[in-house]
């Protein structure tokens, strides 16, 4: 499987309480302990100089393999907050500063966590990978051969004929849709080599039970048509058949996206 192949490939980056002796007659204001007002360390941002970024990422990627899901989640969260602005999702480093980082190896390490047993880890891995593609579109061509097989395994039904998504998390499925959209937007004509796989995944997503996924994939199909034009023709009939039910969807935004 794609996940096993990724795991077999390169290991990624080589990177004092208050007491009282008597009961007070009136409630006195309690002074808060300064430690209690400190923010959660997981939410703080430790800015790493650009020349030390690769080394920090090496350590975090190694922690992706930790058997403890809490440790894996912490490492994934730190990568996300280290690289991206939480408000804008923009890369914290300039393209020149980030040039020393092996984004392909980082991307592969994130892809290996797409099937993590922990839902929180999967959601972090997929969303961070999507942000990486959007921030560094130049990395898309190098990551396509690794990303498409992994996406095929995650954007699928659990059993043939059953409409139960392989990925149980709605948030992760929405992020997977955004990842495919980023690949389509940045891959351009090179995506033609994976057109059959991408069209099949779009077909699955059009039948997803989560309305936001249905809405998002309609936009992906529009981008796919813009990128490949007539090369999409062999798959158009099946995609249209999957789109038509959405034109009568109970949610207006989905109907509008399907018609558009």
Coordinates of N, CA, C and O in Angstrom, one line a residue, residues 5 41 49 71 85 102 120 137 142 166 218:
X5 N 4.6 1.8 1.6 CA 5.7 2.2 0.8 C 6.3 3.5 1.4 O 7.6 3.6 1.4
X41 N 1.6 26.0 27.4 CA 2.8 26.0 26.7 C 2.6 25.5 25.2 O 3.4 25.9 24.3
X49 N 15.3 30.5 14.7 CA 16.1 31.2 13.6 C 16.1 30.3 12.4 O 16.2 29.1 12.5
X71 N 2.4 12.2 22.2 CA 3.7 12.8 21.8 C 3.7 13.1 20.3 O 4.2 14.1 19.8
X85 N 1.6 30.9 10.5 CA 0.8 31.9 11.3 C -0.6 31.4 11.5 O -1.3 31.0 10.6
X102 N 14.3 20.9 3.7 CA 13.9 19.8 2.7 C 12.4 19.6 2.8 O 11.9 18.8 3.6
X120 N -6.9 13.0 16.0 CA -6.3 14.3 16.2 C -5.0 14.4 15.4 O -4.7 15.4 14.8
X137 N 4.1 26.1 -3.4 CA 3.6 25.4 -4.6 C 4.7 24.8 -5.4 O 4.4 23.8 -6.2
X142 N 7.3 17.6 -6.9 CA 8.1 16.5 -6.2 C 7.3 15.6 -5.3 O 7.6 14.5 -5.1
X166 N -13.6 5.9 4.4 CA -12.5 5.3 5.0 C -12.0 6.2 6.2 O -11.6 5.7 7.2
X218 N -16.7 20.5 -5.4 CA -17.2 21.1 -6.6 C -16.2 22.2 -7.1 O -16.0 22.3 -8.3

